């Protein structure tokens, strides 16, 4: 099953100001999230940001929300964005949910498990999820894979959504994001 632009949506889970410094390689994760969000914007993939208890953990990094023309941000106290009622109604028509964010073994995991239970095809972007420890990140990825989530990379997402070379979109993304140093 390939990701398809008309079926896909990007869910950015809890990449928040006060949480990023506590995450193993948090700055690199934020840079990779920026890359993913920007490429998904070029591909017209709907994007939603969630925030876990923003009063305590701060808001989504402004460098990320500024990449979306009208960023949709949903706050929650449930660890799962699904249990927290964060997903917009129009996402019911989206069968493929691409998930990135923090923490892999808590909010990302519980969100992914709920999405799977609700019949969604879920793609977890392994190089754009993080936890306070690498061990917890790996355990979260393993559990999501065992539950039926597809574990993918940023490049897998972008190439599947582009579907072919030779288009203006491919040329734009290739020049801006695939040549040279990547975060």
PDB file of C-alpha atoms in Angstrom:
ATOM      1  CA  UNK A   1       0.000   0.000   0.000  1.00  0.00           C
ATOM      2  CA  UNK A   2       1.522   3.272  -1.142  1.00  0.00           C
ATOM      3  CA  UNK A   3       0.726   6.637   0.401  1.00  0.00           C
ATOM      4  CA  UNK A   4      -1.458   8.721  -1.897  1.00  0.00           C
ATOM      5  CA  UNK A   5      -1.799  12.523  -1.652  1.00  0.00           C
ATOM      6  CA  UNK A   6      -5.589  12.536  -1.876  1.00  0.00           C
ATOM      7  CA  UNK A   7      -5.862  10.029   1.000  1.00  0.00           C
ATOM      8  CA  UNK A   8      -3.065  11.304   3.263  1.00  0.00           C
ATOM      9  CA  UNK A   9      -2.821  13.778   6.140  1.00  0.00           C
ATOM     10  CA  UNK A  10       0.127  14.723   8.376  1.00  0.00           C
ATOM     11  CA  UNK A  11      -0.255  14.659  12.162  1.00  0.00           C
ATOM     12  CA  UNK A  12       2.519  16.449  14.091  1.00  0.00           C
ATOM     13  CA  UNK A  13       2.279  15.304  17.708  1.00  0.00           C
ATOM     14  CA  UNK A  14       3.476  17.549  20.542  1.00  0.00           C
ATOM     15  CA  UNK A  15       6.723  19.064  19.237  1.00  0.00           C
ATOM     16  CA  UNK A  16       6.561  21.696  21.964  1.00  0.00           C
ATOM     17  CA  UNK A  17       8.901  24.378  23.265  1.00  0.00           C
ATOM     18  CA  UNK A  18       9.560  22.959  26.736  1.00  0.00           C
ATOM     19  CA  UNK A  19       9.622  19.313  25.615  1.00  0.00           C
ATOM     20  CA  UNK A  20      12.140  19.521  22.744  1.00  0.00           C
ATOM     21  CA  UNK A  21      15.189  20.126  25.032  1.00  0.00           C
ATOM     22  CA  UNK A  22      14.354  16.969  27.003  1.00  0.00           C
ATOM     23  CA  UNK A  23      14.138  14.763  23.909  1.00  0.00           C
ATOM     24  CA  UNK A  24      17.135  12.710  22.783  1.00  0.00           C
ATOM     25  CA  UNK A  25      18.487  14.663  19.772  1.00  0.00           C
ATOM     26  CA  UNK A  26      15.519  17.024  20.039  1.00  0.00           C
ATOM     27  CA  UNK A  27      17.034  19.764  17.875  1.00  0.00           C
ATOM     28  CA  UNK A  28      17.681  17.307  15.042  1.00  0.00           C
ATOM     29  CA  UNK A  29      14.144  15.983  15.349  1.00  0.00           C
ATOM     30  CA  UNK A  30      12.780  19.539  15.052  1.00  0.00           C
ATOM     31  CA  UNK A  31      14.895  20.143  11.930  1.00  0.00           C
ATOM     32  CA  UNK A  32      13.676  16.921  10.340  1.00  0.00           C
ATOM     33  CA  UNK A  33      10.081  17.811  11.240  1.00  0.00           C
ATOM     34  CA  UNK A  34      10.546  21.154   9.493  1.00  0.00           C
ATOM     35  CA  UNK A  35      11.746  19.331   6.371  1.00  0.00           C
ATOM     36  CA  UNK A  36       8.761  16.967   6.448  1.00  0.00           C
ATOM     37  CA  UNK A  37       6.201  19.727   7.050  1.00  0.00           C
ATOM     38  CA  UNK A  38       7.613  21.879   4.255  1.00  0.00           C
ATOM     39  CA  UNK A  39       7.569  19.065   1.715  1.00  0.00           C
ATOM     40  CA  UNK A  40       4.035  18.060   2.740  1.00  0.00           C
ATOM     41  CA  UNK A  41       2.939  21.677   2.283  1.00  0.00           C
ATOM     42  CA  UNK A  42       4.305  21.682  -1.273  1.00  0.00           C
ATOM     43  CA  UNK A  43       2.332  18.465  -1.864  1.00  0.00           C
ATOM     44  CA  UNK A  44      -0.857  20.010  -0.377  1.00  0.00           C
ATOM     45  CA  UNK A  45      -1.096  17.464   2.426  1.00  0.00           C
ATOM     46  CA  UNK A  46      -3.359  18.677   5.258  1.00  0.00           C
ATOM     47  CA  UNK A  47      -1.366  19.148   8.468  1.00  0.00           C
ATOM     48  CA  UNK A  48      -2.496  19.219  12.093  1.00  0.00           C
ATOM     49  CA  UNK A  49      -0.366  20.055  15.133  1.00  0.00           C
ATOM     50  CA  UNK A  50      -1.302  18.764  18.589  1.00  0.00           C
ATOM     51  CA  UNK A  51      -0.145  20.167  21.901  1.00  0.00           C
ATOM     52  CA  UNK A  52      -0.093  18.223  25.147  1.00  0.00           C
ATOM     53  CA  UNK A  53      -0.982  20.487  28.067  1.00  0.00           C
ATOM     54  CA  UNK A  54       0.547  23.649  26.527  1.00  0.00           C
ATOM     55  CA  UNK A  55       0.291  25.595  29.787  1.00  0.00           C
ATOM     56  CA  UNK A  56       2.982  23.307  31.195  1.00  0.00           C
ATOM     57  CA  UNK A  57       4.892  22.224  28.078  1.00  0.00           C
ATOM     58  CA  UNK A  58       4.603  25.354  25.961  1.00  0.00           C
ATOM     59  CA  UNK A  59       3.277  25.565  22.442  1.00  0.00           C
ATOM     60  CA  UNK A  60       4.379  23.890  19.234  1.00  0.00           C
ATOM     61  CA  UNK A  61       7.695  25.304  18.056  1.00  0.00           C
ATOM     62  CA  UNK A  62       6.847  28.511  16.164  1.00  0.00           C
ATOM     63  CA  UNK A  63       9.417  27.552  13.531  1.00  0.00           C
ATOM     64  CA  UNK A  64       7.127  24.619  12.665  1.00  0.00           C
ATOM     65  CA  UNK A  65       3.708  26.260  12.778  1.00  0.00           C
ATOM     66  CA  UNK A  66       5.027  29.165  10.700  1.00  0.00           C
ATOM     67  CA  UNK A  67       5.550  26.712   7.819  1.00  0.00           C
ATOM     68  CA  UNK A  68       1.786  26.272   7.406  1.00  0.00           C
ATOM     69  CA  UNK A  69      -0.287  29.155   6.033  1.00  0.00           C
ATOM     70  CA  UNK A  70      -3.146  28.665   8.500  1.00  0.00           C
ATOM     71  CA  UNK A  71      -1.845  26.177  11.055  1.00  0.00           C
ATOM     72  CA  UNK A  72      -4.446  23.988  12.720  1.00  0.00           C
ATOM     73  CA  UNK A  73      -3.456  23.387  16.350  1.00  0.00           C
ATOM     74  CA  UNK A  74      -5.420  21.208  18.733  1.00  0.00           C
ATOM     75  CA  UNK A  75      -4.706  21.098  22.463  1.00  0.00           C
ATOM     76  CA  UNK A  76      -5.173  17.977  24.538  1.00  0.00           C
ATOM     77  CA  UNK A  77      -4.725  16.449  27.954  1.00  0.00           C
ATOM     78  CA  UNK A  78      -5.256  12.862  26.766  1.00  0.00           C
ATOM     79  CA  UNK A  79      -2.029  11.292  25.599  1.00  0.00           C
ATOM     80  CA  UNK A  80      -3.783  10.067  22.442  1.00  0.00           C
ATOM     81  CA  UNK A  81      -4.815  12.768  19.985  1.00  0.00           C
ATOM     82  CA  UNK A  82      -7.704  10.511  18.980  1.00  0.00           C
ATOM     83  CA  UNK A  83      -8.963  10.082  22.562  1.00  0.00           C
ATOM     84  CA  UNK A  84      -8.514  13.835  23.003  1.00  0.00           C
ATOM     85  CA  UNK A  85     -10.860  14.527  20.076  1.00  0.00           C
ATOM     86  CA  UNK A  86      -8.174  16.447  18.188  1.00  0.00           C
ATOM     87  CA  UNK A  87      -8.742  15.189  14.665  1.00  0.00           C
ATOM     88  CA  UNK A  88     -10.813  17.484  12.445  1.00  0.00           C
ATOM     89  CA  UNK A  89     -14.052  16.130  11.002  1.00  0.00           C
ATOM     90  CA  UNK A  90     -12.707  16.419   7.434  1.00  0.00           C
ATOM     91  CA  UNK A  91      -9.976  13.911   8.322  1.00  0.00           C
ATOM     92  CA  UNK A  92     -12.622  11.185   8.426  1.00  0.00           C
ATOM     93  CA  UNK A  93     -12.244  11.075   4.629  1.00  0.00           C
ATOM     94  CA  UNK A  94      -8.469  10.638   4.935  1.00  0.00           C
ATOM     95  CA  UNK A  95      -7.592   6.958   5.255  1.00  0.00           C
ATOM     96  CA  UNK A  96      -3.817   7.431   5.509  1.00  0.00           C
ATOM     97  CA  UNK A  97      -2.372   9.288   8.469  1.00  0.00           C
ATOM     98  CA  UNK A  98       1.332  10.145   8.521  1.00  0.00           C
ATOM     99  CA  UNK A  99       2.500  10.625  12.115  1.00  0.00           C
ATOM    100  CA  UNK A 100       5.583  12.314  13.553  1.00  0.00           C
ATOM    101  CA  UNK A 101       6.380  13.922  16.901  1.00  0.00           C
ATOM    102  CA  UNK A 102       7.008  13.206  20.556  1.00  0.00           C
ATOM    103  CA  UNK A 103       7.135  11.162  22.673  1.00  0.00           C
ATOM    104  CA  UNK A 104       7.350   8.005  20.604  1.00  0.00           C
ATOM    105  CA  UNK A 105       6.458   5.662  23.458  1.00  0.00           C
ATOM    106  CA  UNK A 106       3.654   7.792  24.938  1.00  0.00           C
ATOM    107  CA  UNK A 107       1.608  10.278  22.882  1.00  0.00           C
ATOM    108  CA  UNK A 108       2.730   9.066  19.453  1.00  0.00           C
ATOM    109  CA  UNK A 109       2.195   5.425  20.423  1.00  0.00           C
ATOM    110  CA  UNK A 110      -1.248   5.921  21.962  1.00  0.00           C
ATOM    111  CA  UNK A 111      -2.379   8.089  19.048  1.00  0.00           C
ATOM    112  CA  UNK A 112      -1.173   5.522  16.514  1.00  0.00           C
ATOM    113  CA  UNK A 113      -2.847   2.627  18.333  1.00  0.00           C
ATOM    114  CA  UNK A 114      -6.153   4.551  18.400  1.00  0.00           C
ATOM    115  CA  UNK A 115      -5.834   5.481  14.710  1.00  0.00           C
ATOM    116  CA  UNK A 116      -5.258   1.831  13.832  1.00  0.00           C
ATOM    117  CA  UNK A 117      -8.224   0.789  15.941  1.00  0.00           C
ATOM    118  CA  UNK A 118     -10.323   3.319  13.995  1.00  0.00           C
ATOM    119  CA  UNK A 119      -9.366   1.684  10.702  1.00  0.00           C
ATOM    120  CA  UNK A 120      -6.767   4.183   9.504  1.00  0.00           C
ATOM    121  CA  UNK A 121      -3.616   3.212   7.620  1.00  0.00           C
ATOM    122  CA  UNK A 122      -0.871   4.724   9.734  1.00  0.00           C
ATOM    123  CA  UNK A 123       2.639   5.650   8.636  1.00  0.00           C
ATOM    124  CA  UNK A 124       5.028   6.524  11.473  1.00  0.00           C
ATOM    125  CA  UNK A 125       8.012   8.573  10.302  1.00  0.00           C
ATOM    126  CA  UNK A 126      10.849   6.922  12.234  1.00  0.00           C
ATOM    127  CA  UNK A 127      13.381   9.696  11.686  1.00  0.00           C
ATOM    128  CA  UNK A 128      10.869  12.314  12.906  1.00  0.00           C
ATOM    129  CA  UNK A 129       9.788  10.763  16.200  1.00  0.00           C
ATOM    130  CA  UNK A 130      11.630  11.005  19.487  1.00  0.00           C
ATOM    131  CA  UNK A 131      11.601  10.225  23.180  1.00  0.00           C
ATOM    132  CA  UNK A 132      13.708  11.265  26.134  1.00  0.00           C
ATOM    133  CA  UNK A 133      15.710   8.066  25.663  1.00  0.00           C
ATOM    134  CA  UNK A 134      16.596   6.181  22.490  1.00  0.00           C
ATOM    135  CA  UNK A 135      15.470   2.954  24.163  1.00  0.00           C
ATOM    136  CA  UNK A 136      11.939   4.289  24.648  1.00  0.00           C
ATOM    137  CA  UNK A 137      11.900   5.521  21.036  1.00  0.00           C
ATOM    138  CA  UNK A 138      12.877   2.078  19.765  1.00  0.00           C
ATOM    139  CA  UNK A 139      10.357   0.293  22.011  1.00  0.00           C
ATOM    140  CA  UNK A 140       7.599   2.622  20.826  1.00  0.00           C
ATOM    141  CA  UNK A 141       8.459   2.026  17.154  1.00  0.00           C
ATOM    142  CA  UNK A 142       8.564  -1.732  17.713  1.00  0.00           C
ATOM    143  CA  UNK A 143       5.175  -1.791  19.398  1.00  0.00           C
ATOM    144  CA  UNK A 144       3.583   0.356  16.678  1.00  0.00           C
ATOM    145  CA  UNK A 145       5.039  -1.899  13.962  1.00  0.00           C
ATOM    146  CA  UNK A 146       3.724  -4.985  15.753  1.00  0.00           C
ATOM    147  CA  UNK A 147       0.273  -3.370  15.974  1.00  0.00           C
ATOM    148  CA  UNK A 148       0.175  -2.798  12.204  1.00  0.00           C
ATOM    149  CA  UNK A 149       1.620   0.668  11.643  1.00  0.00           C
ATOM    150  CA  UNK A 150       3.978   1.150   8.711  1.00  0.00           C
ATOM    151  CA  UNK A 151       7.363   2.465   9.879  1.00  0.00           C
ATOM    152  CA  UNK A 152       8.769   4.787   7.211  1.00  0.00           C
ATOM    153  CA  UNK A 153      11.343   7.536   6.658  1.00  0.00           C
ATOM    154  CA  UNK A 154      10.838  11.144   5.539  1.00  0.00           C
ATOM    155  CA  UNK A 155      12.115  10.332   2.082  1.00  0.00           C
ATOM    156  CA  UNK A 156       9.790   7.348   1.771  1.00  0.00           C
ATOM    157  CA  UNK A 157       6.863   9.645   2.566  1.00  0.00           C
ATOM    158  CA  UNK A 158       7.859  12.313   0.078  1.00  0.00           C
ATOM    159  CA  UNK A 159       8.710   9.982  -2.815  1.00  0.00           C
ATOM    160  CA  UNK A 160       5.493   7.994  -2.373  1.00  0.00           C
ATOM    161  CA  UNK A 161       3.391  11.161  -2.252  1.00  0.00           C
ATOM    162  CA  UNK A 162       5.154  12.616  -5.335  1.00  0.00           C
ATOM    163  CA  UNK A 163       4.543   9.355  -7.231  1.00  0.00           C
ATOM    164  CA  UNK A 164       6.792  10.283 -10.188  1.00  0.00           C
ATOM    165  CA  UNK A 165       9.791  12.277 -11.322  1.00  0.00           C
ATOM    166  CA  UNK A 166       9.761  14.932 -14.017  1.00  0.00           C
ATOM    167  CA  UNK A 167       6.961  17.056 -12.575  1.00  0.00           C
ATOM    168  CA  UNK A 168       7.315  20.646 -11.388  1.00  0.00           C
ATOM    169  CA  UNK A 169       6.633  19.434  -7.855  1.00  0.00           C
ATOM    170  CA  UNK A 170       9.410  16.844  -8.113  1.00  0.00           C
ATOM    171  CA  UNK A 171      11.821  19.461  -9.420  1.00  0.00           C
ATOM    172  CA  UNK A 172      10.963  21.888  -6.606  1.00  0.00           C
ATOM    173  CA  UNK A 173      11.290  19.289  -3.860  1.00  0.00           C
ATOM    174  CA  UNK A 174      14.403  17.777  -5.396  1.00  0.00           C
ATOM    175  CA  UNK A 175      16.213  21.135  -5.573  1.00  0.00           C
ATOM    176  CA  UNK A 176      15.132  22.370  -2.151  1.00  0.00           C
ATOM    177  CA  UNK A 177      15.126  19.206  -0.058  1.00  0.00           C
ATOM    178  CA  UNK A 178      16.876  16.258  -1.699  1.00  0.00           C
ATOM    179  CA  UNK A 179      20.180  17.773  -2.863  1.00  0.00           C
ATOM    180  CA  UNK A 180      22.949  18.576  -0.405  1.00  0.00           C
ATOM    181  CA  UNK A 181      22.946  18.321   3.358  1.00  0.00           C
ATOM    182  CA  UNK A 182      19.740  17.216   5.025  1.00  0.00           C
ATOM    183  CA  UNK A 183      18.959  17.574   8.707  1.00  0.00           C
TER     184      UNK A 183
END
